[in-house]
PDB file of C-alpha atoms and ligand atoms in Angstrom:
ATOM      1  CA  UNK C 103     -10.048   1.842 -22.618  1.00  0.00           C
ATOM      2  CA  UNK C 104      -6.963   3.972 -23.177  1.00  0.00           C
ATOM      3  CA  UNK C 105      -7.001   7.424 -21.568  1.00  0.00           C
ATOM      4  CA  UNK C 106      -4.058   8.195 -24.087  1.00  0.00           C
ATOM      5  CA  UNK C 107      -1.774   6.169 -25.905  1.00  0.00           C
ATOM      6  CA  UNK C 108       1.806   6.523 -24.016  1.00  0.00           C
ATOM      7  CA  UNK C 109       4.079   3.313 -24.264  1.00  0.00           C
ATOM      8  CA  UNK C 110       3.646   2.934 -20.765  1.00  0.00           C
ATOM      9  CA  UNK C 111      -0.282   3.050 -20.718  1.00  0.00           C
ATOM     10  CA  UNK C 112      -1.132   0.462 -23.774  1.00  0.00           C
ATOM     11  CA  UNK C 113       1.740  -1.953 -22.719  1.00  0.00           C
ATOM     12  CA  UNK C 114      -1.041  -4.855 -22.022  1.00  0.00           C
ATOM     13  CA  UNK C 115      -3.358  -3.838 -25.024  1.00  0.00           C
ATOM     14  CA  UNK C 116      -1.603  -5.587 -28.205  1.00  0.00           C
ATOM     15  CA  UNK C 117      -1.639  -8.493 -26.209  1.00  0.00           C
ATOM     16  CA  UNK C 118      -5.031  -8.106 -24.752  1.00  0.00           C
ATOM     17  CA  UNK C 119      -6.553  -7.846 -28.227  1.00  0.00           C
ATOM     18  CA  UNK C 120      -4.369 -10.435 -29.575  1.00  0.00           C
ATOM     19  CA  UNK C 121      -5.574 -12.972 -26.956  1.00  0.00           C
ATOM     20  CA  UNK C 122      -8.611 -12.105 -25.903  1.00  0.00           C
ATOM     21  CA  UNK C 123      -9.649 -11.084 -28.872  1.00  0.00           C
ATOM     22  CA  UNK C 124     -11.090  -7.342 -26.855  1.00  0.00           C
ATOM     23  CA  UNK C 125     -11.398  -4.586 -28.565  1.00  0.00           C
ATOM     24  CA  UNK C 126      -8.560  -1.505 -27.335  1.00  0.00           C
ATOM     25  CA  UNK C 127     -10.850   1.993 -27.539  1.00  0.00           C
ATOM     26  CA  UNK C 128      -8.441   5.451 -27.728  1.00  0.00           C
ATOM     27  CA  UNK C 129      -9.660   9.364 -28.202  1.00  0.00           C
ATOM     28  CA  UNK C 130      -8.663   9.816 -32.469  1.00  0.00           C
ATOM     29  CA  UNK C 131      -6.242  12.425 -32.020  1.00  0.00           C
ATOM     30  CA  UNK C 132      -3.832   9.645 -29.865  1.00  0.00           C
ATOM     31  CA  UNK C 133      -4.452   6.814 -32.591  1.00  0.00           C
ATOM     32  CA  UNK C 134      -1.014   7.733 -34.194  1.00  0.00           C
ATOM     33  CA  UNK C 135       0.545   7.212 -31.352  1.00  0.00           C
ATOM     34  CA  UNK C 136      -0.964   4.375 -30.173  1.00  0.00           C
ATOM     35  CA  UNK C 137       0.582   2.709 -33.138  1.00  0.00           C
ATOM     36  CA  UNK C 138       3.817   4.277 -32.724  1.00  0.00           C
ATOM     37  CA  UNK C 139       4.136   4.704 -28.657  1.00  0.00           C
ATOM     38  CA  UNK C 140       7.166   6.425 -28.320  1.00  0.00           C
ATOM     39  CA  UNK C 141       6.147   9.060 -31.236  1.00  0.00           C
ATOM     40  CA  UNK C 142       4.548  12.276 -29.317  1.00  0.00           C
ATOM     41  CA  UNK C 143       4.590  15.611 -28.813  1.00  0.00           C
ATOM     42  CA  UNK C 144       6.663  16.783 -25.526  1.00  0.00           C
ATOM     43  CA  UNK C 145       7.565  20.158 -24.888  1.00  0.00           C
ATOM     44  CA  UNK C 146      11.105  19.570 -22.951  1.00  0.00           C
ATOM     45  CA  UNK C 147      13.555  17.153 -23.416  1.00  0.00           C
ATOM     46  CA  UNK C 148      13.289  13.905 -21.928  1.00  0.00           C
ATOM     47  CA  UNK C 149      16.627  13.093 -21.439  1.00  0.00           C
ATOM     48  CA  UNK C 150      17.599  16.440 -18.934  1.00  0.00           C
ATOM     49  CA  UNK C 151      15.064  15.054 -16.661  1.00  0.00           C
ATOM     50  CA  UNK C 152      17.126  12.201 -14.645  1.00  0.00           C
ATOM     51  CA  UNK C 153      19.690  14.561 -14.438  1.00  0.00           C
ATOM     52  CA  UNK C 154      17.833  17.410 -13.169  1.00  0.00           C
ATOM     53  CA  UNK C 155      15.761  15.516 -10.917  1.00  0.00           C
ATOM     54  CA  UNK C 156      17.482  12.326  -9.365  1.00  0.00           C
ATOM     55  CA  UNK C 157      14.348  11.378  -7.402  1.00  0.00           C
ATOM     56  CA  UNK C 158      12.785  10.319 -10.723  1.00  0.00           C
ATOM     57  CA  UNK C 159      15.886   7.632 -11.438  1.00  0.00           C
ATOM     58  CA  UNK C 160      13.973   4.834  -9.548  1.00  0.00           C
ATOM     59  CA  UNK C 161      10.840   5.580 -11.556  1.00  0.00           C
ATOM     60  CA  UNK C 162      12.056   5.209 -14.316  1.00  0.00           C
ATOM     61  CA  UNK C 163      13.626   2.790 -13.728  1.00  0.00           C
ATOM     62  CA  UNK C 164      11.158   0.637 -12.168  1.00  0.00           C
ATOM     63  CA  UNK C 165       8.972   1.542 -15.537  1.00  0.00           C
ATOM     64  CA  UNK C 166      11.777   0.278 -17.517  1.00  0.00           C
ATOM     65  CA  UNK C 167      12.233  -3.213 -15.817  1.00  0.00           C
ATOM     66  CA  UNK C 168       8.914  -3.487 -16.155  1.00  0.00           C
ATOM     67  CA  UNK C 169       8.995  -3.396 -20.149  1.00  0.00           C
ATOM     68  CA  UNK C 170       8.173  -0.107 -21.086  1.00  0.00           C
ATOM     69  CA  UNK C 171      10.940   0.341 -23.185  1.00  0.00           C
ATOM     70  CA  UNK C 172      10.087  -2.165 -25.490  1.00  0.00           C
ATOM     71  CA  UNK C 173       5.968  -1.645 -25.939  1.00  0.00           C
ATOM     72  CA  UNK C 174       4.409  -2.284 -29.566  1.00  0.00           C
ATOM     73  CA  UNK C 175       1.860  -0.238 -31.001  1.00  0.00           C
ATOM     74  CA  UNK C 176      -1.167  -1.259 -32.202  1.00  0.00           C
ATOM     75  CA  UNK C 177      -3.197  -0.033 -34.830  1.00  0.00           C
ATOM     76  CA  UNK C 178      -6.286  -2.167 -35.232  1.00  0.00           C
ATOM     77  CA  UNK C 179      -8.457   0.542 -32.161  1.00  0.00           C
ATOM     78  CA  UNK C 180     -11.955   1.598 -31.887  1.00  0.00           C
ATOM     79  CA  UNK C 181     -12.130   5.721 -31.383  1.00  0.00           C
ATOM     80  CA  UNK C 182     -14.544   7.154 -29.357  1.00  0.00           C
ATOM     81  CA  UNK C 183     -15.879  10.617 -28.761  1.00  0.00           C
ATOM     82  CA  UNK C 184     -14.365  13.282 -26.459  1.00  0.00           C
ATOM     83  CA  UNK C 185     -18.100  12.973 -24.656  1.00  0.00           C
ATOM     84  CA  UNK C 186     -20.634  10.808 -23.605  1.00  0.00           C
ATOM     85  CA  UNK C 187     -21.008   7.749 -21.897  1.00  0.00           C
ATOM     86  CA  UNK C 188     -19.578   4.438 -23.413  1.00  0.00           C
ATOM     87  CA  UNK C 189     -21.120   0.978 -23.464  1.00  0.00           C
ATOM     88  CA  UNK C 190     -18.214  -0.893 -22.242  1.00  0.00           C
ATOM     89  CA  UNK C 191     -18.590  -2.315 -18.347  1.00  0.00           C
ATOM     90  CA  UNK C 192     -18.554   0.457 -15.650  1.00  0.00           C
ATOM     91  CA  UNK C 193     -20.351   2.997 -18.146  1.00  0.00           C
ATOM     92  CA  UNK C 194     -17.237   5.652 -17.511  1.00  0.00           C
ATOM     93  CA  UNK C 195     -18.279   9.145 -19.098  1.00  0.00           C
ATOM     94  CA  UNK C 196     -15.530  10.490 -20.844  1.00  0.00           C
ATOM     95  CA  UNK C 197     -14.085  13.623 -20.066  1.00  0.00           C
ATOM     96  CA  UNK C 198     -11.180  15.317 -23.097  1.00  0.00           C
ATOM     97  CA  UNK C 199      -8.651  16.584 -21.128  1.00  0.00           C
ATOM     98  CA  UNK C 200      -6.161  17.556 -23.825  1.00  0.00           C
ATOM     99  CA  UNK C 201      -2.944  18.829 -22.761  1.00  0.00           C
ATOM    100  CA  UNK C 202      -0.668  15.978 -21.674  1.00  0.00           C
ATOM    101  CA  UNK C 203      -1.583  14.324 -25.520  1.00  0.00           C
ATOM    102  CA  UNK C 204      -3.978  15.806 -27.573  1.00  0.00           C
ATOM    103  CA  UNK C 205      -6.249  13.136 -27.576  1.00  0.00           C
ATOM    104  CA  UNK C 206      -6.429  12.728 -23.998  1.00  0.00           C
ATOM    105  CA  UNK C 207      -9.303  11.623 -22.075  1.00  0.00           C
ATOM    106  CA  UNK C 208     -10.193  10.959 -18.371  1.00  0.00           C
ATOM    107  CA  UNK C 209     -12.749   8.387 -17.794  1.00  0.00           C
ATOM    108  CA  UNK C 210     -15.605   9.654 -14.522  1.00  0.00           C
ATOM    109  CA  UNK C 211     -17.381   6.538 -13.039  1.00  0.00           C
ATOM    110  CA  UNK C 212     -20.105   8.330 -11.475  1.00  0.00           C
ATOM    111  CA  UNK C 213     -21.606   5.269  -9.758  1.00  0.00           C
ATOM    112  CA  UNK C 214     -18.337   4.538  -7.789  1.00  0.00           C
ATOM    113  CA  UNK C 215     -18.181   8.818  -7.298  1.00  0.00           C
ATOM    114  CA  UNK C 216     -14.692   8.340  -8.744  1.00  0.00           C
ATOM    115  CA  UNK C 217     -12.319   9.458 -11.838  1.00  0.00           C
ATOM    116  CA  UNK C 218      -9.914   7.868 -13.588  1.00  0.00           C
ATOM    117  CA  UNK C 219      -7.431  10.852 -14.396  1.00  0.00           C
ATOM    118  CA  UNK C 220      -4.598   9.083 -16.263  1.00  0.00           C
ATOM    119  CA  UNK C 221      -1.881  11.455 -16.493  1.00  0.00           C
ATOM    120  CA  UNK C 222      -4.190  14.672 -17.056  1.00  0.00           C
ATOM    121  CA  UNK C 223      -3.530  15.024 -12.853  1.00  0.00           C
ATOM    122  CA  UNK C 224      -1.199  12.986 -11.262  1.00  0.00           C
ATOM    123  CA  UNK C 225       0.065  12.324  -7.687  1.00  0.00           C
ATOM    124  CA  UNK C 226       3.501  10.830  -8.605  1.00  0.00           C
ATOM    125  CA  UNK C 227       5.356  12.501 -11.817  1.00  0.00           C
ATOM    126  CA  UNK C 228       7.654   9.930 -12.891  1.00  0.00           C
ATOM    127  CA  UNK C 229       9.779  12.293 -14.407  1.00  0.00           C
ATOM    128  CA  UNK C 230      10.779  14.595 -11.394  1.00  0.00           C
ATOM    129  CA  UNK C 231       9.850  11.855  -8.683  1.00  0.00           C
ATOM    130  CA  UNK C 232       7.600  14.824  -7.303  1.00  0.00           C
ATOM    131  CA  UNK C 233       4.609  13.539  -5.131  1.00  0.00           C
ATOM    132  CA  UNK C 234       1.041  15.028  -5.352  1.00  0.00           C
ATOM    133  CA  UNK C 235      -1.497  16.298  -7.390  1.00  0.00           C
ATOM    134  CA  UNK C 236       0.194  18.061 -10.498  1.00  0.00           C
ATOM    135  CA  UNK C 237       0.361  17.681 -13.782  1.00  0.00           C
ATOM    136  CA  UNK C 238       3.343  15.225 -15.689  1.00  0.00           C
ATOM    137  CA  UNK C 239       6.182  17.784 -16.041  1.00  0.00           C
ATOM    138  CA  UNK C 240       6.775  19.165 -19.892  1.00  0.00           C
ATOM    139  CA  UNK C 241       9.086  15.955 -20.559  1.00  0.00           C
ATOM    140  CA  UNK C 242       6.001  13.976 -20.969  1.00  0.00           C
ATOM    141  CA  UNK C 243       2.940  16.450 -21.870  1.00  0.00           C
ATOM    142  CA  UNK C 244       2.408  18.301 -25.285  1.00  0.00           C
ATOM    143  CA  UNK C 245       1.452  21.620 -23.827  1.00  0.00           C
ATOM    144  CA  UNK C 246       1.467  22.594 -20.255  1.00  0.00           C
ATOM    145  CA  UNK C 247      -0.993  25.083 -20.537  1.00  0.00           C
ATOM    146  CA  UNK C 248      -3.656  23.039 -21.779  1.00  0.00           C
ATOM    147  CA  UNK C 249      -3.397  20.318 -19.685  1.00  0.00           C
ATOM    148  CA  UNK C 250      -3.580  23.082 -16.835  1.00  0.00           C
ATOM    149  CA  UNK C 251      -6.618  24.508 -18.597  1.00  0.00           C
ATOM    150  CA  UNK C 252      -8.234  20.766 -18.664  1.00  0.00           C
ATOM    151  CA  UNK C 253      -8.080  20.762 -15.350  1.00  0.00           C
ATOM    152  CA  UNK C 254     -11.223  22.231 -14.918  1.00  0.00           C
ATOM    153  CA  UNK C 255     -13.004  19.855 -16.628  1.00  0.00           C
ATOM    154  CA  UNK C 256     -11.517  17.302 -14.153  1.00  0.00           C
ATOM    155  CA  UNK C 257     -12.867  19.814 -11.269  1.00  0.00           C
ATOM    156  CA  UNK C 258     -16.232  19.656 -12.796  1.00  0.00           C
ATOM    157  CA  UNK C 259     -16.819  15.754 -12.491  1.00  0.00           C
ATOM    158  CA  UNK C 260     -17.147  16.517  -8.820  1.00  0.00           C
ATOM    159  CA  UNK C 261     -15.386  12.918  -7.862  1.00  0.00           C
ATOM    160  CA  UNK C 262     -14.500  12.240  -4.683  1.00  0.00           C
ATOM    161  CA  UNK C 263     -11.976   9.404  -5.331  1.00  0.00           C
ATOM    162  CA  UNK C 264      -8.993  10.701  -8.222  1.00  0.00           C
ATOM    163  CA  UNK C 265      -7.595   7.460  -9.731  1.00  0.00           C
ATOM    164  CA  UNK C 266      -4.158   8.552 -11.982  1.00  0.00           C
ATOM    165  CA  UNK C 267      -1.937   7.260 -13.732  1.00  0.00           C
ATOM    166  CA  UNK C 268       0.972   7.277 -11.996  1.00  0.00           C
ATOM    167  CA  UNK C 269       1.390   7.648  -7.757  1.00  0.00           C
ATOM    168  CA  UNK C 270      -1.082   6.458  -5.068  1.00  0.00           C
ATOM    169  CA  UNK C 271      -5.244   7.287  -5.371  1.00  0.00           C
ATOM    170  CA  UNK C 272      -6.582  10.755  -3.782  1.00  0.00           C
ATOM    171  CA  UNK C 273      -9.188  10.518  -1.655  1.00  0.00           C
ATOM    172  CA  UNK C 274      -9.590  14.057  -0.472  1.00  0.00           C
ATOM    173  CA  UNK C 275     -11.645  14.742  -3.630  1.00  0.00           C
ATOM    174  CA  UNK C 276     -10.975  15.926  -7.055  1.00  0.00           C
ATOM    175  CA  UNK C 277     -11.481  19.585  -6.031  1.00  0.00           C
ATOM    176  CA  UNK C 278      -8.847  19.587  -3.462  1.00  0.00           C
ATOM    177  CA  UNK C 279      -6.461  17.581  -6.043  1.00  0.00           C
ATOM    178  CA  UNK C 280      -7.111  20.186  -8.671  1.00  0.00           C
ATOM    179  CA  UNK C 281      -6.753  23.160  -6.248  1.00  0.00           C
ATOM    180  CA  UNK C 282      -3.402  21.474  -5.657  1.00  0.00           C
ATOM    181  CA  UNK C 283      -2.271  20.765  -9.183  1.00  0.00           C
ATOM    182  CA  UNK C 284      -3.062  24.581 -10.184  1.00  0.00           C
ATOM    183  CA  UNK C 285      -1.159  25.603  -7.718  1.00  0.00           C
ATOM    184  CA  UNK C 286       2.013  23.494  -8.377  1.00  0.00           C
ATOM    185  CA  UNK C 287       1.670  24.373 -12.397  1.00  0.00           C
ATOM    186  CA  UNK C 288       4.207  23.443 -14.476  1.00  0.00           C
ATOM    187  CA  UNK C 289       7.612  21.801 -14.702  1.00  0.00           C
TER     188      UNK C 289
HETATM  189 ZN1   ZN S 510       1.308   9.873 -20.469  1.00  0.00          ZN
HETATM  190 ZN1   ZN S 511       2.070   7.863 -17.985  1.00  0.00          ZN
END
C-alpha cells in the first residue's frame, strides 16, 4: 500500500513485487509517478532547501545513503479508490489527502485507533530538518494549500496514534497534531 508514490516511499515495492510476487496498490492520480519517482509536481525548488535550512543536510543525507537516490519505478500497480475500506490485511480505510501529490492518500486503521499519515502531516520535514506536526515544506508537496485543506480530513479520522512518514509517531492524537500543523502552515 503506497500512500503516494515518492522515490523514497516505493523504494522496497519493485522488489517486493518482483520477489514476492505482492501486488503494490497506489491512489491513480500518483501512478505516473510511481513509474517515474523522481517526476512530480513541487512548488519550490529543491535544491535552495539544504542551503536555506542546514538542519535538513543530515536528512538527506541519511535518505540518500540509504538508496533513495537511485529508486526504480514500477508500473505494473493496482489503483484503488480515494474511499472505502480495502481488503488487504489491517482493513485501513483510505482517506485522499491531496496536496503533498495529487493522488495522495492516508490509510486510518480504526481497530488499532491509529492513522497512517504519510507525508500529508508529518513530525520531521526532511527538507528543513523542522520537528513536529506540519506539513513537508513546498520542496516536496504540489500545493501547499491543499495539503493544508486535507488536513481536515486527517482531523476527522479521530485517531489517537498519527503514524507519518517521516519523524517519530504522535501520540497526543490526530487533533492536537492537526491543530499543530495548521498552525505552522507552510514553508
Ligand atoms: Zn512525499
Ligand atoms: Zn516522504
Amino acid at each position: 500500500m503506497l500512500t503516494h508514490a515518492h522515490f523514497d516511499h516505493i523504494g522496497a515495492a519493485k522488489r517486493l513485487h518482483r520477489d514476492i510476487g505482492c501486488p503494490v496498490h497506489v491512489h491513480p492520480d500518483d501512478a505516473y509517478i510511481a513509474r517515474h519517482p523522481y517526476r512530480y509536481a513541487h512548488e519550490r525548488s529543491r535544491l535552495l532547501y539544504p542551503a536555506m535550512y542546514p538542519r535538513a543536510v543530515p536528512v538527506l543525507a541519511g535518505m540518500a545513503a540509504a538508496g533513495a537516490l537511485w529508486v526504480r519505478g514500477i508500473s505494473d500497480v493496482v489503483p484503488y479508490e480515494g474511499t472505502g475500506t480495502l481488503d488487504v490485511p489491517g482493513r485501513p480505510v483510505v482517506v485522499e489527502t491531496p496536496g503533498h501529490t495529487f493522488g495522495h492518500c492516508a490509510l486510518n486503521l480504526p481497530n488499532a485507533d491509529a492513522v497512517i499519515t504519510g507525508d500529508a502531516l508529518v513530525t520531521l520535514d526532511p527538507y528543513t530538518g523542522a520537528e513536529g506536526p506540519r506539513i513537508v515544506a513546498g520542496a516536496a508537496t504540489a500545493n501547499s494549500e491543499q495539503a493544508l485543506s486535507s488536513l481536515g480530513r486527517l482531523d476527522a479520522t479521530g485517531a489517537r496514534i498519527v503514524l507519518p512518514g517521516h519523524g517519530a509517531p504522535f501520540t497526543g492524537g490526530i487533533h492536537s497534531a492537526v491543530a499543530i500543523a495548521r498552525t505552522t502552515g507552510a514553508s
